[in-house]
Coordinates of C-alpha atoms in Angstrom, one line a residue:
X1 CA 79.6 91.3 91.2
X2 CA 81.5 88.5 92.9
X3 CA 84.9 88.1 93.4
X4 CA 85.3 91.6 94.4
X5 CA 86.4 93.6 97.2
X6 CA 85.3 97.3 97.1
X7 CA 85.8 100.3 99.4
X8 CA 84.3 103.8 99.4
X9 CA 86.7 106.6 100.7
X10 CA 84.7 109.8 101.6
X11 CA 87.5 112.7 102.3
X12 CA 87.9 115.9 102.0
X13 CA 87.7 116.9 98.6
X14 CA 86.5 113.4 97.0
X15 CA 84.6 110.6 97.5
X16 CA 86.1 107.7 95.9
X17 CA 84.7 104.0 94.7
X18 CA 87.2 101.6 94.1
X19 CA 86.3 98.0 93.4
X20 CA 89.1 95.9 92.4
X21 CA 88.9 91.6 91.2
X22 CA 90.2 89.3 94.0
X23 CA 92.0 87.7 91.3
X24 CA 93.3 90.5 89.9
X25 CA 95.3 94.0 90.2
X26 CA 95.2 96.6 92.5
X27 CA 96.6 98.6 88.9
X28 CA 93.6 97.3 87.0
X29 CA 90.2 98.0 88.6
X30 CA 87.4 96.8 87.6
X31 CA 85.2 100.0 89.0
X32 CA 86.2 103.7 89.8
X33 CA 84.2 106.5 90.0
X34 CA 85.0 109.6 92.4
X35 CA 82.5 112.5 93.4
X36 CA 84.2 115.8 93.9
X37 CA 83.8 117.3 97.5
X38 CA 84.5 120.5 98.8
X39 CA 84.3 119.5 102.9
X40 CA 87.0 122.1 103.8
X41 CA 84.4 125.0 103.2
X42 CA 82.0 123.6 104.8
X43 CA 83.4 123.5 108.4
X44 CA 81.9 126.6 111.3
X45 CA 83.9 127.9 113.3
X46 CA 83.4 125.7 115.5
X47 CA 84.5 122.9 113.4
X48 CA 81.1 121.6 112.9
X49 CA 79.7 120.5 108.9
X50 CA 77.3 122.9 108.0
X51 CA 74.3 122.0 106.2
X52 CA 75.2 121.9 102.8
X53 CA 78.4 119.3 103.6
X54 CA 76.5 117.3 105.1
X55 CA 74.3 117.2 102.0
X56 CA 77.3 116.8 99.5
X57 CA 78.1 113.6 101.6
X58 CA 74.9 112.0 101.6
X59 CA 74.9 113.0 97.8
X60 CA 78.7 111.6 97.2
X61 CA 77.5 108.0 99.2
X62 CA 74.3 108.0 97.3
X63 CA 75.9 108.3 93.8
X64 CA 78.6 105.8 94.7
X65 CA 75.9 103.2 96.0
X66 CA 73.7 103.6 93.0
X67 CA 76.7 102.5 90.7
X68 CA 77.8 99.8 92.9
X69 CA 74.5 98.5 92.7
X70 CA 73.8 99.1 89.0
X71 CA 77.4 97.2 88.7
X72 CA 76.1 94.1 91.1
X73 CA 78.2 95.2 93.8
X74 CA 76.5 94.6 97.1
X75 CA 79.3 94.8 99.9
X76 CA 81.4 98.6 99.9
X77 CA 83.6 99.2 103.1
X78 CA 83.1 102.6 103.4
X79 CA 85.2 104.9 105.6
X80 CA 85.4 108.5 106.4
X81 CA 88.9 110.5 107.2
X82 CA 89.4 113.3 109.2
X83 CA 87.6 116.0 107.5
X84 CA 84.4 114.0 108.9
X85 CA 85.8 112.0 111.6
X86 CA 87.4 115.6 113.1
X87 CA 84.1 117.2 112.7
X88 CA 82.0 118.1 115.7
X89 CA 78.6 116.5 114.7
X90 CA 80.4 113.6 112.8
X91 CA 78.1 111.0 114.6
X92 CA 75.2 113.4 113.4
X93 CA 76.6 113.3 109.9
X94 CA 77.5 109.1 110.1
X95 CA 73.2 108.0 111.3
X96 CA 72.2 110.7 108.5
X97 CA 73.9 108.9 106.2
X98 CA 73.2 106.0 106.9
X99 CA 69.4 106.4 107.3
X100 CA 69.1 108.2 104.1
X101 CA 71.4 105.7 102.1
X102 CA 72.0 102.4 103.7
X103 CA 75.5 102.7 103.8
X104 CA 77.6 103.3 107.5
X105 CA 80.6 105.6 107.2
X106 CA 82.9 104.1 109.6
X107 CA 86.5 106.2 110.8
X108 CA 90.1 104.7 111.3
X109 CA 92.2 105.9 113.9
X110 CA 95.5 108.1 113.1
X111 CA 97.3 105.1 113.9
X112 CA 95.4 102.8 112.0
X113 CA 95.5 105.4 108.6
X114 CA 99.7 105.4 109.0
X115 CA 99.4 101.4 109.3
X116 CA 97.1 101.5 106.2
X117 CA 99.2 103.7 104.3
X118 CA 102.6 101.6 105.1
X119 CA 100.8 98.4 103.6
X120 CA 100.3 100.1 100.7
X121 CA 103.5 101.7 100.4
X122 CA 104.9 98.2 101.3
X123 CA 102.7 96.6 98.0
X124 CA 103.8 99.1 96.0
X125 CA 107.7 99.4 96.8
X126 CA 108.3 95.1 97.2
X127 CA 110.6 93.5 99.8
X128 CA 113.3 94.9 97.8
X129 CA 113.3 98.1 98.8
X130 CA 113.9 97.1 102.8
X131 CA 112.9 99.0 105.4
X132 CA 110.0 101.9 104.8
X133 CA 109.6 104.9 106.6
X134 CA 106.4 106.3 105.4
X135 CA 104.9 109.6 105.4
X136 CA 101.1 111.0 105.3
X137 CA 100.4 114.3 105.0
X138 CA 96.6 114.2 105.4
X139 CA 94.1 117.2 105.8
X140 CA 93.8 117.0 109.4
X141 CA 96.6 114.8 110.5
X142 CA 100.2 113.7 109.7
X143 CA 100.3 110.0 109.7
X144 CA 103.9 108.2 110.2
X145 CA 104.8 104.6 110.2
X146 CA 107.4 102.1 109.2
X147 CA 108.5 99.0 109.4
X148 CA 111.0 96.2 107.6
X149 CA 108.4 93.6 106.9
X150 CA 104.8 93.6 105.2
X151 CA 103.0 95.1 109.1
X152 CA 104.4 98.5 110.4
X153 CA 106.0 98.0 113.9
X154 CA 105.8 102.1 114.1
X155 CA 103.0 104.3 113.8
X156 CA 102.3 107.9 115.3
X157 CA 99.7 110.2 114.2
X158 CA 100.1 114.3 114.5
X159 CA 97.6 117.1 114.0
X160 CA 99.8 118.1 111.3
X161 CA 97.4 118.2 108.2
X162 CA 97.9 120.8 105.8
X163 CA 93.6 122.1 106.5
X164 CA 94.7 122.1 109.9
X165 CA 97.6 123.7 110.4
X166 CA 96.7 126.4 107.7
X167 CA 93.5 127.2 110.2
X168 CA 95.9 127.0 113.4
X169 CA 98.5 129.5 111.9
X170 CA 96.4 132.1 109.4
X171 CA 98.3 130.8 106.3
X172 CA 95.5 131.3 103.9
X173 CA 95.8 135.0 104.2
X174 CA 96.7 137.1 101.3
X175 CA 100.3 138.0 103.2
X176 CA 101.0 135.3 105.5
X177 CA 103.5 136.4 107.7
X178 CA 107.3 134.8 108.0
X179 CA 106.8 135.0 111.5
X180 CA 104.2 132.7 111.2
X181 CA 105.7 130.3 108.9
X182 CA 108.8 130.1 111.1
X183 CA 106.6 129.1 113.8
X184 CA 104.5 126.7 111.9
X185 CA 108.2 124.9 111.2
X186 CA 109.5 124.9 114.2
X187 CA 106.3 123.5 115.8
X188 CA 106.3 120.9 113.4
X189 CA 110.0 119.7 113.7
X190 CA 109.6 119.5 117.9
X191 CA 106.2 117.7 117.1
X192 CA 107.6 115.1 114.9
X193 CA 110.7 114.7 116.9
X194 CA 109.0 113.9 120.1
X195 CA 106.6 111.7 118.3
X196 CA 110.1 109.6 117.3
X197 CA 111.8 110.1 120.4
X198 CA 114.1 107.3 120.5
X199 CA 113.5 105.5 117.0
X200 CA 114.2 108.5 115.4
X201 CA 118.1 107.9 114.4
X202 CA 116.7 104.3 113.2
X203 CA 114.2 105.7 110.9
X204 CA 116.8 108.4 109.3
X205 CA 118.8 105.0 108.0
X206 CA 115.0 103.6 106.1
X207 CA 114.1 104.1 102.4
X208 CA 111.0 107.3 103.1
X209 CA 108.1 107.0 101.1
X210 CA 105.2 109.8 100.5
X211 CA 101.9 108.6 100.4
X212 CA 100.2 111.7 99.9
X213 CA 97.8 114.0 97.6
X214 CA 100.0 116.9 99.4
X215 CA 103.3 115.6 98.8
X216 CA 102.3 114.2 95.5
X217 CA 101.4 117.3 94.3
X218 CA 105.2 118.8 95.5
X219 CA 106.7 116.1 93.8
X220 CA 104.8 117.4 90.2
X221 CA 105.9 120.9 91.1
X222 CA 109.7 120.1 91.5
X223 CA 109.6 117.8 88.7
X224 CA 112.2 114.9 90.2
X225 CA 112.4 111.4 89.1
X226 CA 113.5 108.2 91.1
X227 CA 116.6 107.1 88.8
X228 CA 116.0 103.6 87.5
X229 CA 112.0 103.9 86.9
X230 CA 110.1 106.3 85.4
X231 CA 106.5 105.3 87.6
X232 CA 107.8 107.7 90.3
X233 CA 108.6 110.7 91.9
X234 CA 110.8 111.6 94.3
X235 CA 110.9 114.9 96.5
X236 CA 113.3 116.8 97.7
X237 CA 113.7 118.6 100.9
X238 CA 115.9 121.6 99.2
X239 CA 112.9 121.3 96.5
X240 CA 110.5 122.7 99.3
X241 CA 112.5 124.9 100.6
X242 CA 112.5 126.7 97.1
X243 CA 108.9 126.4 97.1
X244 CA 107.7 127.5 100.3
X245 CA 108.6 131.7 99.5
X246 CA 106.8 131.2 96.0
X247 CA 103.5 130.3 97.2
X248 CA 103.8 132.3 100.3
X249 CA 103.7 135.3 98.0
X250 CA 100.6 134.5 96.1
X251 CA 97.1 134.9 97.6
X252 CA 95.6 131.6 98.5
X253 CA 93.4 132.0 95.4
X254 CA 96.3 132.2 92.7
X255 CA 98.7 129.4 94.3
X256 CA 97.2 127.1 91.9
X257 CA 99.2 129.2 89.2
X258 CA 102.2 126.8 90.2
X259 CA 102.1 124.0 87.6
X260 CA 101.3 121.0 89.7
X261 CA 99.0 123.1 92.6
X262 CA 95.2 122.0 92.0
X263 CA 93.1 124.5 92.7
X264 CA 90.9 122.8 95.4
X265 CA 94.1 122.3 97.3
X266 CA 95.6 125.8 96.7
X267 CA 94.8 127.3 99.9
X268 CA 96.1 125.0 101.7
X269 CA 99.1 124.0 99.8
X270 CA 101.5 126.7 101.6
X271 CA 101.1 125.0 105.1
X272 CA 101.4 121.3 103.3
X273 CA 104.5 122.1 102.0
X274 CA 106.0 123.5 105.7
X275 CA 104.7 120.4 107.2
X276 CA 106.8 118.6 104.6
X277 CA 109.5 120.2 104.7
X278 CA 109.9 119.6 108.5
X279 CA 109.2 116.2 108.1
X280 CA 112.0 115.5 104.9
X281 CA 114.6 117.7 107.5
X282 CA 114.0 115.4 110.2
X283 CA 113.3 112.2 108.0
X284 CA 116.4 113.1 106.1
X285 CA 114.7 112.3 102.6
X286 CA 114.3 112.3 100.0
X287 CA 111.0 110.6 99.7
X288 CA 110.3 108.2 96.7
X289 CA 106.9 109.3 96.2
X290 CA 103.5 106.4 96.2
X291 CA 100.6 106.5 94.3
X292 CA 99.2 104.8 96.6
X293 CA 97.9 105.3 100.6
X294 CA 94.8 104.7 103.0
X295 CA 92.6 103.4 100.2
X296 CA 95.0 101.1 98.7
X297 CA 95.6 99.4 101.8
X298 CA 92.3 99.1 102.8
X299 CA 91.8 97.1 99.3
X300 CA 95.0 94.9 100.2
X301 CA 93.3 94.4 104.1
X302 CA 90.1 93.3 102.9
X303 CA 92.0 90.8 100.2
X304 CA 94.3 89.4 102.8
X305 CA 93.2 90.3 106.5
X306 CA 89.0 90.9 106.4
X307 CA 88.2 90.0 110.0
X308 CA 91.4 92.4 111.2
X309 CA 90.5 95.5 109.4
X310 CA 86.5 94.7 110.2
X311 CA 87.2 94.3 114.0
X312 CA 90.0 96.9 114.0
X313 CA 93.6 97.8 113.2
X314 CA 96.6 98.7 115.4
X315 CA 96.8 95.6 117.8
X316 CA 100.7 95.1 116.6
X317 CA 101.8 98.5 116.3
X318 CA 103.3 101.0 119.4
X319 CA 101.4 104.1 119.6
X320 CA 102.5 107.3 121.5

């Protein structure tokens, strides 16, 4: 199919084929398809993919390539986040796939994700909306950026993600402890704080964005509109707050009894939601929530800035 630009996300719980018209919409593809993924039970204890996820990822990159094809769609960036790039054998699981498919799984940086994420934002929000502080709450890490003009001038990644962090501090037992919870938040404040350091006071003052499956999903729960559109959300940081003792009384395997909790994501919503809640405390919020995130500006990088994203991202932006 010419005239296109297509990328293949593999993450955690999806992988996902997007193939949009150069001359078109980012709103209108011409091509989606996603294969469900279950990559967070698949991990040993030592943080390698067993087996079978490896399997499912071969399978999810076969599927997507065959429909590509059948569809006359020859060139797929294809990418991998953390739940592979994290992994211990994730070079192992990249020349698998590749020799069984024909398709190389490359990985992004944390810094280059929060870039990613704060062009889409950017592309979704306009110039109107001035400066963006953006937040990512991923499964592995917390991706921050911001910026004024189309190219964060911040960026910071943080092993924040709600998989992570709900491994690190046992919060997909049946009782998670308040203890716990209180330390999870604390740890995440004094994370994000040192990863502002000096630009934090400057970011408080920018319009904050969520570009997340996490905080999406907390928007839905609390239910908030952005006055003056009806497209999107917005979350709350008192919202969370509410939230946080509801699921922490559930087992992990009824959390998903909250309207707007997915089950694949119910065990580790309880952590996502702490994560967010220190990050709308020190942030400020609310957030207006985005639709959009790392796949959406991979599409946009590939439309406007092919050799950059090909050769690699984070040139122009400080890292910690």
């Amino acid at each position: 199919m010419r005239g296109t630009v297509a990328v293949l996300d593999v993450g955690s719980f999806s992988a996902r084929l997007l193939v949009v018209d150069r001359g078109g919409s980012l709103l209108e593809p011409v091509l989606s398809h996603k294969t469900r993924l279950r990559l967070d039970r698949a991990l040993d204890p030592s943080g390698r993919l067993r087996s079978d996820g490896v399997e499912a990822i071969v399978s999810a990159v076969r599927v997507a390539d065959d429909i590509a094809t059948r569809h006359g769609v020859d060139d797929v960036f294809c990418f991998a986040t953390s739940s592979i790039r994290d992994s211990g054998n994730a070079d192992e699981v990249v020349t698998r796939v590749e020799s069984e498919t024909g398709r190389r799984l490359r990985f992004f940086s944390g810094i280059d994700e929060a870039r990613l994420s704060y062009r889409a934002a950017r592309a979704w929000f306009g110039a109107g909306m001035g400066p963006l502080s953006v937040l990512d709450v991923g499964g592995g890490t917390v991706e921050l950026a911001a910026g004024s003009g189309l190219h964060a001038d911040f960026a910071r990644s943080l092993p924040l993600g709600a998989r992570e962090t709900t491994r690190a501090w046992r919060l997909d037992t049946d009782r998670p402890s308040e203890e716990a919870i209180a330390a999870l938040r604390s740890h995440a404040i004094e994370e994000i704080r040192e990863a502002l350091g000096e630009d934090e006071a400057r970011l408080r003052e920018f319009g904050i964005v969520g570009c997340s499956k996490v905080l999406r999903q907390l928007a839905v729960v609390a239910g908030r509109r952005r006055k003056g559109t009806i497209r999107t959300r917005e979350l709350h940081v008192e919202d969370v707050r509410e939230l946080i003792p509801r699921l922490a009384a559930l087992p992990p395997s009824r959390r998903s009894e909250v309207p707007g909790i997915s089950r694949p994501r119910a065990r580790q919503s309880l952590a996502g939601a702490v994560v967010a809640e220190a990050l709308l405390t020190v942030f400020g919020g609310p957030a207006a929530i985005c639709p959009w995130s790392t796949t959406h500006g991979v599409l946009l990088s590939l439309l406007h800035d092919a050799d950059e994203l090909r050769e690699g991202l984070g040139k122009r932006v400080s890292a910690a």
